[in-house]
Amino acid sequence: MATQARQGLDTMLRAHQQFAEAASRFLESDWQNAGKFLDEAIRGGGGGYNATLLLMRARCFQQRGQWADVVRTTGTLLQKVDARGSWVRGQPRMMAVTVGATAAMEMGDGEKALKFYQSCLRNDPDQKDISKQYKGLKKLLKLIKEVDEKLGKSQNHKALATLEE
């Protein structure tokens, strides 16, 4: 029993050291090492679904331009938090929606960005800011699709005109 307790305490202390080092590097904007220490701490001692740690991890990925990792990390956070009730600016779940949607757009995946907004609106349909962003993005994606279709037709017309010459 004492051996198990000692091992548990040792694991907890190592994780705490990793978290402390991660926080220090994060505050210094050393995104690469902050992410490394966060990953080690999460793997080594838990905290993998702690909203603050996941947001820190997402920020490290964001600063390094690793958009798919940002989307994955914020998606994990949204799956693990309690979604009920009002969603208020400044809450981890609201930050995850905003950061995740932005990262999805950086990847060129407008549909995934819409899904981030939908995750909020499903649980808090009265969320005015997110509703406005959702509607604006939906309108933008529709316009992009229309432009792509017109460009495709234009390219086809040019190709036919070249063949006719």
Tab-separated table of N, CA and C in Angstrom:
chain	number	residue	atom	x	y	z
A	1	MET	N	0.821	-1.184	0.000
A	1	MET	CA	0.000	0.000	0.000
A	1	MET	C	0.870	1.254	0.000
A	2	ALA	N	1.913	1.266	0.816
A	2	ALA	CA	2.804	2.418	0.895
A	2	ALA	C	3.540	2.623	-0.419
A	3	THR	N	3.882	1.529	-1.092
A	3	THR	CA	4.571	1.623	-2.381
A	3	THR	C	3.664	2.270	-3.422
A	4	GLN	N	2.411	1.864	-3.433
A	4	GLN	CA	1.452	2.455	-4.372
A	4	GLN	C	1.269	3.949	-4.097
A	5	ALA	N	1.151	4.295	-2.846
A	5	ALA	CA	0.974	5.704	-2.474
A	5	ALA	C	2.194	6.512	-2.898
A	6	ARG	N	3.382	5.951	-2.692
A	6	ARG	CA	4.621	6.634	-3.068
A	6	ARG	C	4.679	6.829	-4.586
A	7	GLN	N	4.282	5.805	-5.343
A	7	GLN	CA	4.284	5.904	-6.810
A	7	GLN	C	3.270	6.944	-7.285
A	8	GLY	N	2.106	6.950	-6.658
A	8	GLY	CA	1.085	7.939	-7.007
A	8	GLY	C	1.554	9.357	-6.730
A	9	LEU	N	2.183	9.542	-5.585
A	9	LEU	CA	2.710	10.853	-5.217
A	9	LEU	C	3.815	11.276	-6.178
A	10	ASP	N	4.679	10.345	-6.533
A	10	ASP	CA	5.767	10.628	-7.476
A	10	ASP	C	5.207	11.052	-8.837
A	11	THR	N	4.196	10.341	-9.312
A	11	THR	CA	3.565	10.686	-10.596
A	11	THR	C	2.946	12.078	-10.525
A	12	MET	N	2.268	12.362	-9.431
A	12	MET	CA	1.630	13.663	-9.259
A	12	MET	C	2.670	14.786	-9.226
A	13	LEU	N	3.763	14.573	-8.531
A	13	LEU	CA	4.797	15.605	-8.442
A	13	LEU	C	5.476	15.843	-9.788
A	14	ARG	N	5.715	14.779	-10.548
A	14	ARG	CA	6.303	14.949	-11.893
A	14	ARG	C	5.360	15.729	-12.796
A	15	ALA	N	4.072	15.383	-12.736
A	15	ALA	CA	3.081	16.108	-13.548
A	15	ALA	C	3.039	17.574	-13.138
A	16	HIS	N	3.081	17.834	-11.838
A	16	HIS	CA	3.065	19.216	-11.361
A	16	HIS	C	4.277	19.988	-11.897
A	17	GLN	N	5.457	19.367	-11.879
A	17	GLN	CA	6.662	20.017	-12.419
A	17	GLN	C	6.484	20.326	-13.906
A	18	GLN	N	5.926	19.377	-14.635
A	18	GLN	CA	5.704	19.589	-16.073
A	18	GLN	C	4.719	20.736	-16.296
A	19	PHE	N	3.637	20.764	-15.513
A	19	PHE	CA	2.654	21.847	-15.637
A	19	PHE	C	3.293	23.194	-15.319
A	20	ALA	N	4.098	23.237	-14.273
A	20	ALA	CA	4.765	24.492	-13.886
A	20	ALA	C	5.705	24.947	-15.000
A	21	GLU	N	6.458	24.026	-15.555
A	21	GLU	CA	7.375	24.369	-16.649
A	21	GLU	C	6.590	24.815	-17.882
A	22	ALA	N	5.491	24.141	-18.168
A	22	ALA	CA	4.647	24.514	-19.304
A	22	ALA	C	4.097	25.930	-19.126
A	23	ALA	N	3.613	26.233	-17.927
A	23	ALA	CA	3.062	27.564	-17.658
A	23	ALA	C	4.133	28.633	-17.807
A	24	SER	N	5.317	28.354	-17.325
A	24	SER	CA	6.424	29.300	-17.447
A	24	SER	C	6.755	29.561	-18.912
A	25	ARG	N	6.889	28.501	-19.675
A	25	ARG	CA	7.199	28.649	-21.106
A	25	ARG	C	6.063	29.344	-21.849
A	26	PHE	N	4.838	29.041	-21.479
A	26	PHE	CA	3.662	29.657	-22.103
A	26	PHE	C	3.699	31.169	-21.886
A	27	LEU	N	3.960	31.589	-20.656
A	27	LEU	CA	4.002	33.016	-20.344
A	27	LEU	C	5.153	33.725	-21.042
A	28	GLU	N	6.197	32.980	-21.379
A	28	GLU	CA	7.339	33.530	-22.115
A	28	GLU	C	7.113	33.482	-23.634
A	29	SER	N	5.953	33.001	-24.057
A	29	SER	CA	5.614	32.833	-25.484
A	29	SER	C	6.555	31.857	-26.183
A	30	ASP	N	7.080	30.914	-25.446
A	30	ASP	CA	7.900	29.834	-26.004
A	30	ASP	C	6.942	28.691	-26.346
A	31	TRP	N	6.232	28.863	-27.457
A	31	TRP	CA	5.119	27.987	-27.817
A	31	TRP	C	5.547	26.535	-28.033
A	32	GLN	N	6.692	26.347	-28.645
A	32	GLN	CA	7.174	24.988	-28.924
A	32	GLN	C	7.386	24.214	-27.622
A	33	ASN	N	8.147	24.789	-26.711
A	33	ASN	CA	8.446	24.096	-25.458
A	33	ASN	C	7.253	24.057	-24.508
A	34	ALA	N	6.438	25.092	-24.529
A	34	ALA	CA	5.234	25.065	-23.694
A	34	ALA	C	4.353	23.895	-24.120
A	35	GLY	N	4.181	23.727	-25.415
A	35	GLY	CA	3.385	22.610	-25.922
A	35	GLY	C	3.983	21.265	-25.552
A	36	LYS	N	5.302	21.180	-25.643
A	36	LYS	CA	5.996	19.932	-25.304
A	36	LYS	C	5.767	19.578	-23.837
A	37	PHE	N	5.934	20.551	-22.944
A	37	PHE	CA	5.744	20.287	-21.519
A	37	PHE	C	4.281	20.000	-21.185
A	38	LEU	N	3.357	20.693	-21.859
A	38	LEU	CA	1.934	20.405	-21.644
A	38	LEU	C	1.620	18.968	-22.036
A	39	ASP	N	2.104	18.560	-23.203
A	39	ASP	CA	1.852	17.188	-23.659
A	39	ASP	C	2.420	16.169	-22.683
A	40	GLU	N	3.642	16.400	-22.209
A	40	GLU	CA	4.274	15.472	-21.265
A	40	GLU	C	3.489	15.412	-19.951
A	41	ALA	N	3.053	16.561	-19.479
A	41	ALA	CA	2.311	16.606	-18.218
A	41	ALA	C	0.969	15.891	-18.356
A	42	ILE	N	0.296	16.126	-19.459
A	42	ILE	CA	-1.008	15.502	-19.684
A	42	ILE	C	-0.847	13.987	-19.794
A	43	ARG	N	0.158	13.559	-20.560
A	43	ARG	CA	0.397	12.115	-20.704
A	43	ARG	C	0.823	11.484	-19.388
A	44	GLY	N	1.599	12.216	-18.621
A	44	GLY	CA	2.191	11.641	-17.430
A	44	GLY	C	1.359	11.698	-16.171
A	45	GLY	N	0.345	12.534	-16.144
A	45	GLY	CA	-0.338	12.641	-14.862
A	45	GLY	C	-1.777	13.071	-14.917
A	46	GLY	N	-2.356	13.058	-16.070
A	46	GLY	CA	-3.757	13.442	-16.135
A	46	GLY	C	-3.918	14.897	-16.501
A	47	GLY	N	-5.105	15.367	-16.338
A	47	GLY	CA	-5.392	16.747	-16.697
A	47	GLY	C	-5.676	16.893	-18.175
A	48	GLY	N	-5.796	15.762	-18.887
A	48	GLY	CA	-5.975	15.795	-20.326
A	48	GLY	C	-7.258	16.463	-20.772
A	49	TYR	N	-8.227	16.548	-19.874
A	49	TYR	CA	-9.485	17.170	-20.257
A	49	TYR	C	-9.776	18.402	-19.416
A	50	ASN	N	-8.759	18.977	-18.848
A	50	ASN	CA	-8.875	20.224	-18.121
A	50	ASN	C	-8.984	21.346	-19.155
A	51	ALA	N	-10.041	22.131	-19.080
A	51	ALA	CA	-10.313	23.150	-20.091
A	51	ALA	C	-9.176	24.155	-20.229
A	52	THR	N	-8.617	24.589	-19.131
A	52	THR	CA	-7.519	25.568	-19.189
A	52	THR	C	-6.318	24.991	-19.908
A	53	LEU	N	-5.960	23.754	-19.561
A	53	LEU	CA	-4.806	23.121	-20.207
A	53	LEU	C	-5.054	22.906	-21.704
A	54	LEU	N	-6.266	22.520	-22.051
A	54	LEU	CA	-6.571	22.322	-23.472
A	54	LEU	C	-6.527	23.647	-24.239
A	55	LEU	N	-6.996	24.718	-23.623
A	55	LEU	CA	-6.913	26.024	-24.283
A	55	LEU	C	-5.458	26.472	-24.426
A	56	MET	N	-4.657	26.208	-23.414
A	56	MET	CA	-3.224	26.535	-23.519
A	56	MET	C	-2.591	25.731	-24.649
A	57	ARG	N	-2.938	24.473	-24.717
A	57	ARG	CA	-2.394	23.598	-25.768
A	57	ARG	C	-2.831	24.100	-27.152
A	58	ALA	N	-4.113	24.477	-27.277
A	58	ALA	CA	-4.613	24.999	-28.548
A	58	ALA	C	-3.864	26.274	-28.938
A	59	ARG	N	-3.602	27.129	-27.966
A	59	ARG	CA	-2.873	28.378	-28.238
A	59	ARG	C	-1.453	28.092	-28.734
A	60	CYS	N	-0.800	27.103	-28.157
A	60	CYS	CA	0.545	26.721	-28.617
A	60	CYS	C	0.494	26.268	-30.072
A	61	PHE	N	-0.481	25.437	-30.392
A	61	PHE	CA	-0.634	24.978	-31.775
A	61	PHE	C	-0.949	26.152	-32.705
A	62	GLN	N	-1.819	27.045	-32.239
A	62	GLN	CA	-2.217	28.200	-33.040
A	62	GLN	C	-1.012	29.074	-33.376
A	63	GLN	N	-0.180	29.326	-32.392
A	63	GLN	CA	0.977	30.181	-32.606
A	63	GLN	C	1.995	29.551	-33.549
A	64	ARG	N	1.945	28.237	-33.685
A	64	ARG	CA	2.862	27.536	-34.594
A	64	ARG	C	2.197	27.228	-35.936
A	65	GLY	N	0.953	27.679	-36.112
A	65	GLY	CA	0.261	27.465	-37.378
A	65	GLY	C	-0.180	26.033	-37.609
A	66	GLN	N	-0.346	25.268	-36.552
A	66	GLN	CA	-0.775	23.878	-36.655
A	66	GLN	C	-2.299	23.824	-36.500
A	67	TRP	N	-2.980	24.243	-37.566
A	67	TRP	CA	-4.426	24.458	-37.509
A	67	TRP	C	-5.213	23.190	-37.230
A	68	ALA	N	-4.835	22.073	-37.824
A	68	ALA	CA	-5.565	20.824	-37.580
A	68	ALA	C	-5.478	20.427	-36.106
A	69	ASP	N	-4.335	20.665	-35.481
A	69	ASP	CA	-4.181	20.358	-34.059
A	69	ASP	C	-5.020	21.297	-33.197
A	70	VAL	N	-5.152	22.544	-33.622
A	70	VAL	CA	-6.015	23.493	-32.902
A	70	VAL	C	-7.454	22.997	-32.955
A	71	VAL	N	-7.900	22.621	-34.153
A	71	VAL	CA	-9.273	22.135	-34.328
A	71	VAL	C	-9.514	20.890	-33.464
A	72	ARG	N	-8.578	19.974	-33.493
A	72	ARG	CA	-8.710	18.735	-32.725
A	72	ARG	C	-8.762	19.024	-31.214
A	73	THR	N	-7.898	19.892	-30.739
A	73	THR	CA	-7.827	20.202	-29.308
A	73	THR	C	-9.081	20.933	-28.835
A	74	THR	N	-9.532	21.924	-29.585
A	74	THR	CA	-10.742	22.656	-29.180
A	74	THR	C	-11.976	21.760	-29.305
A	75	GLY	N	-11.977	20.879	-30.285
A	75	GLY	CA	-13.079	19.917	-30.414
A	75	GLY	C	-13.141	18.991	-29.211
A	76	THR	N	-11.982	18.548	-28.750
A	76	THR	CA	-11.922	17.702	-27.553
A	76	THR	C	-12.487	18.445	-26.350
A	77	LEU	N	-12.094	19.699	-26.200
A	77	LEU	CA	-12.598	20.497	-25.087
A	77	LEU	C	-14.121	20.584	-25.144
A	78	LEU	N	-14.670	20.849	-26.322
A	78	LEU	CA	-16.123	20.992	-26.449
A	78	LEU	C	-16.858	19.684	-26.177
A	79	GLN	N	-16.218	18.571	-26.468
A	79	GLN	CA	-16.843	17.275	-26.182
A	79	GLN	C	-16.864	16.983	-24.692
A	80	LYS	N	-15.906	17.505	-23.959
A	80	LYS	CA	-15.746	17.146	-22.556
A	80	LYS	C	-16.424	18.097	-21.570
A	81	VAL	N	-16.752	19.308	-22.002
A	81	VAL	CA	-17.349	20.262	-21.056
A	81	VAL	C	-18.862	20.093	-21.016
A	82	ASP	N	-19.444	20.544	-19.929
A	82	ASP	CA	-20.896	20.538	-19.793
A	82	ASP	C	-21.447	21.624	-20.708
A	83	ALA	N	-22.292	21.244	-21.640
A	83	ALA	CA	-22.761	22.170	-22.667
A	83	ALA	C	-24.053	22.883	-22.289
A	84	ARG	N	-24.659	22.491	-21.196
A	84	ARG	CA	-25.960	23.058	-20.840
A	84	ARG	C	-25.849	24.496	-20.360
A	85	GLY	N	-26.949	25.220	-20.479
A	85	GLY	CA	-27.012	26.573	-19.937
A	85	GLY	C	-26.522	27.631	-20.901
A	86	SER	N	-26.470	28.843	-20.401
A	86	SER	CA	-26.033	29.980	-21.205
A	86	SER	C	-24.544	29.893	-21.478
A	87	TRP	N	-24.188	30.266	-22.676
A	87	TRP	CA	-22.776	30.319	-23.062
A	87	TRP	C	-22.377	31.789	-23.016
A	88	VAL	N	-21.402	32.104	-22.191
A	88	VAL	CA	-21.019	33.483	-21.940
A	88	VAL	C	-19.594	33.711	-22.429
A	89	ARG	N	-19.385	34.886	-23.032
A	89	ARG	CA	-18.047	35.266	-23.485
A	89	ARG	C	-17.056	35.126	-22.327
A	90	GLY	N	-15.895	34.558	-22.629
A	90	GLY	CA	-14.863	34.374	-21.622
A	90	GLY	C	-14.822	32.978	-21.031
A	91	GLN	N	-15.893	32.204	-21.210
A	91	GLN	CA	-15.886	30.819	-20.747
A	91	GLN	C	-14.988	29.987	-21.659
A	92	PRO	N	-14.370	28.949	-21.115
A	92	PRO	CA	-13.524	28.098	-21.961
A	92	PRO	C	-14.257	27.544	-23.185
A	93	ARG	N	-15.508	27.156	-23.027
A	93	ARG	CA	-16.231	26.591	-24.174
A	93	ARG	C	-16.464	27.653	-25.254
A	94	MET	N	-16.675	28.909	-24.855
A	94	MET	CA	-16.843	29.976	-25.859
A	94	MET	C	-15.518	30.265	-26.552
A	95	MET	N	-14.428	30.248	-25.782
A	95	MET	CA	-13.109	30.453	-26.389
A	95	MET	C	-12.801	29.318	-27.355
A	96	ALA	N	-13.163	28.096	-26.980
A	96	ALA	CA	-12.915	26.944	-27.843
A	96	ALA	C	-13.687	27.069	-29.158
A	97	VAL	N	-14.922	27.558	-29.098
A	97	VAL	CA	-15.719	27.749	-30.310
A	97	VAL	C	-15.041	28.754	-31.236
A	98	THR	N	-14.649	29.879	-30.677
A	98	THR	CA	-14.039	30.941	-31.477
A	98	THR	C	-12.693	30.516	-32.062
A	99	VAL	N	-11.841	29.944	-31.221
A	99	VAL	CA	-10.510	29.524	-31.680
A	99	VAL	C	-10.631	28.374	-32.680
A	100	GLY	N	-11.507	27.422	-32.387
A	100	GLY	CA	-11.694	26.279	-33.287
A	100	GLY	C	-12.236	26.701	-34.647
A	101	ALA	N	-13.219	27.597	-34.658
A	101	ALA	CA	-13.793	28.072	-35.921
A	101	ALA	C	-12.749	28.843	-36.730
A	102	THR	N	-11.963	29.654	-36.063
A	102	THR	CA	-10.908	30.412	-36.744
A	102	THR	C	-9.877	29.472	-37.357
A	103	ALA	N	-9.484	28.451	-36.607
A	103	ALA	CA	-8.506	27.478	-37.113
A	103	ALA	C	-9.073	26.711	-38.307
A	104	ALA	N	-10.343	26.353	-38.229
A	104	ALA	CA	-10.973	25.644	-39.346
A	104	ALA	C	-10.958	26.519	-40.602
A	105	MET	N	-11.211	27.801	-40.439
A	105	MET	CA	-11.168	28.711	-41.592
A	105	MET	C	-9.741	28.840	-42.125
A	106	GLU	N	-8.760	28.849	-41.240
A	106	GLU	CA	-7.361	28.888	-41.677
A	106	GLU	C	-7.033	27.670	-42.544
A	107	MET	N	-7.683	26.550	-42.234
A	107	MET	CA	-7.476	25.325	-43.010
A	107	MET	C	-8.313	25.329	-44.290
A	108	GLY	N	-9.204	26.310	-44.405
A	108	GLY	CA	-10.081	26.369	-45.571
A	108	GLY	C	-11.298	25.477	-45.446
A	109	ASP	N	-11.664	25.115	-44.225
A	109	ASP	CA	-12.791	24.219	-43.990
A	109	ASP	C	-13.935	24.991	-43.344
A	110	GLY	N	-14.692	25.670	-44.186
A	110	GLY	CA	-15.805	26.479	-43.703
A	110	GLY	C	-16.890	25.653	-43.036
A	111	GLU	N	-17.120	24.449	-43.528
A	111	GLU	CA	-18.148	23.590	-42.937
A	111	GLU	C	-17.787	23.219	-41.490
A	112	LYS	N	-16.522	22.948	-41.253
A	112	LYS	CA	-16.087	22.619	-39.884
A	112	LYS	C	-16.229	23.854	-38.984
A	113	ALA	N	-15.942	25.025	-39.530
A	113	ALA	CA	-16.110	26.257	-38.751
A	113	ALA	C	-17.583	26.430	-38.363
A	114	LEU	N	-18.481	26.156	-39.307
A	114	LEU	CA	-19.911	26.238	-39.001
A	114	LEU	C	-20.287	25.268	-37.879
A	115	LYS	N	-19.685	24.092	-37.869
A	115	LYS	CA	-19.993	23.097	-36.831
A	115	LYS	C	-19.587	23.595	-35.441
A	116	PHE	N	-18.487	24.337	-35.372
A	116	PHE	CA	-18.097	24.901	-34.071
A	116	PHE	C	-19.184	25.855	-33.584
A	117	TYR	N	-19.652	26.729	-34.465
A	117	TYR	CA	-20.709	27.658	-34.065
A	117	TYR	C	-21.993	26.908	-33.715
A	118	GLN	N	-22.313	25.868	-34.467
A	118	GLN	CA	-23.522	25.094	-34.201
A	118	GLN	C	-23.470	24.434	-32.826
A	119	SER	N	-22.274	24.020	-32.396
A	119	SER	CA	-22.164	23.383	-31.081
A	119	SER	C	-22.618	24.333	-29.977
A	120	CYS	N	-22.369	25.599	-30.148
A	120	CYS	CA	-22.825	26.593	-29.179
A	120	CYS	C	-24.320	26.848	-29.347
A	121	LEU	N	-24.754	27.062	-30.578
A	121	LEU	CA	-26.151	27.438	-30.825
A	121	LEU	C	-27.138	26.322	-30.486
A	122	ARG	N	-26.707	25.072	-30.570
A	122	ARG	CA	-27.576	23.948	-30.166
A	122	ARG	C	-27.925	24.047	-28.683
A	123	ASN	N	-26.967	24.479	-27.894
A	123	ASN	CA	-27.148	24.527	-26.448
A	123	ASN	C	-27.604	25.887	-25.931
A	124	ASP	N	-27.344	26.921	-26.700
A	124	ASP	CA	-27.746	28.271	-26.295
A	124	ASP	C	-28.191	29.037	-27.541
A	125	PRO	N	-29.416	28.736	-28.027
A	125	PRO	CA	-29.900	29.366	-29.266
A	125	PRO	C	-30.007	30.886	-29.184
A	126	ASP	N	-30.028	31.441	-27.989
A	126	ASP	CA	-30.145	32.891	-27.815
A	126	ASP	C	-28.797	33.599	-27.845
A	127	GLN	N	-27.720	32.878	-28.106
A	127	GLN	CA	-26.375	33.445	-28.126
A	127	GLN	C	-26.246	34.355	-29.355
A	128	LYS	N	-26.403	35.655	-29.140
A	128	LYS	CA	-26.474	36.624	-30.241
A	128	LYS	C	-25.158	36.763	-31.015
A	129	ASP	N	-24.047	36.859	-30.314
A	129	ASP	CA	-22.752	37.041	-30.998
A	129	ASP	C	-22.424	35.863	-31.910
A	130	ILE	N	-22.581	34.664	-31.378
A	130	ILE	CA	-22.266	33.471	-32.170
A	130	ILE	C	-23.264	33.324	-33.314
A	131	SER	N	-24.519	33.636	-33.059
A	131	SER	CA	-25.537	33.561	-34.113
A	131	SER	C	-25.190	34.510	-35.265
A	132	LYS	N	-24.739	35.691	-34.927
A	132	LYS	CA	-24.346	36.678	-35.941
A	132	LYS	C	-23.135	36.177	-36.742
A	133	GLN	N	-22.144	35.620	-36.043
A	133	GLN	CA	-20.967	35.085	-36.729
A	133	GLN	C	-21.347	33.901	-37.617
A	134	TYR	N	-22.219	33.051	-37.104
A	134	TYR	CA	-22.674	31.874	-37.853
A	134	TYR	C	-23.372	32.301	-39.144
A	135	LYS	N	-24.309	33.233	-39.029
A	135	LYS	CA	-25.041	33.698	-40.209
A	135	LYS	C	-24.114	34.367	-41.211
A	136	GLY	N	-23.172	35.166	-40.709
A	136	GLY	CA	-22.216	35.827	-41.599
A	136	GLY	C	-21.335	34.833	-42.327
A	137	LEU	N	-20.867	33.823	-41.624
A	137	LEU	CA	-20.023	32.802	-42.242
A	137	LEU	C	-20.819	31.989	-43.258
A	138	LYS	N	-22.041	31.669	-42.908
A	138	LYS	CA	-22.892	30.909	-43.831
A	138	LYS	C	-23.100	31.688	-45.133
A	139	LYS	N	-23.343	32.993	-45.011
A	139	LYS	CA	-23.527	33.852	-46.179
A	139	LYS	C	-22.235	33.908	-47.003
A	140	LEU	N	-21.099	34.046	-46.320
A	140	LEU	CA	-19.807	34.096	-46.998
A	140	LEU	C	-19.536	32.798	-47.760
A	141	LEU	N	-19.796	31.665	-47.134
A	141	LEU	CA	-19.569	30.372	-47.794
A	141	LEU	C	-20.468	30.203	-49.013
A	142	LYS	N	-21.684	30.724	-48.927
A	142	LYS	CA	-22.598	30.665	-50.069
A	142	LYS	C	-22.043	31.506	-51.225
A	143	LEU	N	-21.552	32.702	-50.910
A	143	LEU	CA	-20.967	33.564	-51.941
A	143	LEU	C	-19.728	32.923	-52.577
A	144	ILE	N	-18.893	32.316	-51.759
A	144	ILE	CA	-17.694	31.653	-52.273
A	144	ILE	C	-18.081	30.529	-53.214
A	145	LYS	N	-19.103	29.775	-52.843
A	145	LYS	CA	-19.566	28.669	-53.693
A	145	LYS	C	-20.079	29.202	-55.038
A	146	GLU	N	-20.833	30.291	-54.983
A	146	GLU	CA	-21.357	30.892	-56.218
A	146	GLU	C	-20.218	31.389	-57.112
A	147	VAL	N	-19.228	32.028	-56.517
A	147	VAL	CA	-18.081	32.517	-57.284
A	147	VAL	C	-17.328	31.348	-57.910
A	148	ASP	N	-17.105	30.293	-57.130
A	148	ASP	CA	-16.420	29.110	-57.652
A	148	ASP	C	-17.172	28.512	-58.837
A	149	GLU	N	-18.501	28.463	-58.730
A	149	GLU	CA	-19.313	27.926	-59.827
A	149	GLU	C	-19.191	28.804	-61.068
A	150	LYS	N	-19.227	30.120	-60.874
A	150	LYS	CA	-19.113	31.032	-62.022
A	150	LYS	C	-17.722	30.968	-62.638
A	151	LEU	N	-16.713	30.857	-61.798
A	151	LEU	CA	-15.350	30.713	-62.325
A	151	LEU	C	-15.203	29.418	-63.108
A	152	GLY	N	-15.825	28.361	-62.599
A	152	GLY	CA	-15.790	27.079	-63.300
A	152	GLY	C	-16.447	27.189	-64.669
A	153	LYS	N	-17.577	27.876	-64.748
A	153	LYS	CA	-18.257	28.073	-66.027
A	153	LYS	C	-17.410	28.919	-66.954
A	154	SER	N	-16.786	29.961	-66.392
A	154	SER	CA	-15.936	30.838	-67.192
A	154	SER	C	-14.765	30.059	-67.778
A	155	GLN	N	-14.167	29.211	-66.971
A	155	GLN	CA	-13.042	28.395	-67.451
A	155	GLN	C	-13.495	27.456	-68.558
A	156	ASN	N	-14.702	26.894	-68.393
A	156	ASN	CA	-15.235	26.001	-69.431
A	156	ASN	C	-15.477	26.752	-70.731
A	157	HIS	N	-16.009	27.981	-70.656
A	157	HIS	CA	-16.249	28.787	-71.847
A	157	HIS	C	-14.938	29.117	-72.552
A	158	LYS	N	-13.907	29.469	-71.788
A	158	LYS	CA	-12.589	29.783	-72.373
A	158	LYS	C	-12.017	28.547	-73.066
A	159	ALA	N	-12.164	27.409	-72.425
A	159	ALA	CA	-11.647	26.175	-73.027
A	159	ALA	C	-12.376	25.853	-74.326
A	160	LEU	N	-13.682	26.052	-74.350
A	160	LEU	CA	-14.454	25.802	-75.589
A	160	LEU	C	-14.072	26.788	-76.678
A	161	ALA	N	-13.878	28.053	-76.300
A	161	ALA	CA	-13.486	29.057	-77.288
A	161	ALA	C	-12.121	28.728	-77.878
A	162	THR	N	-11.222	28.236	-77.068
A	162	THR	CA	-9.890	27.842	-77.562
A	162	THR	C	-10.006	26.679	-78.507
A	163	LEU	N	-10.852	25.721	-78.197
A	163	LEU	CA	-11.034	24.554	-79.074
A	163	LEU	C	-11.667	24.952	-80.404
A	164	GLU	N	-12.558	25.942	-80.386
A	164	GLU	CA	-13.242	26.350	-81.609
A	164	GLU	C	-12.314	27.100	-82.550
A	165	GLU	N	-11.264	27.695	-82.035
A	165	GLU	CA	-10.330	28.452	-82.867
A	165	GLU	C	-9.517	27.531	-83.657
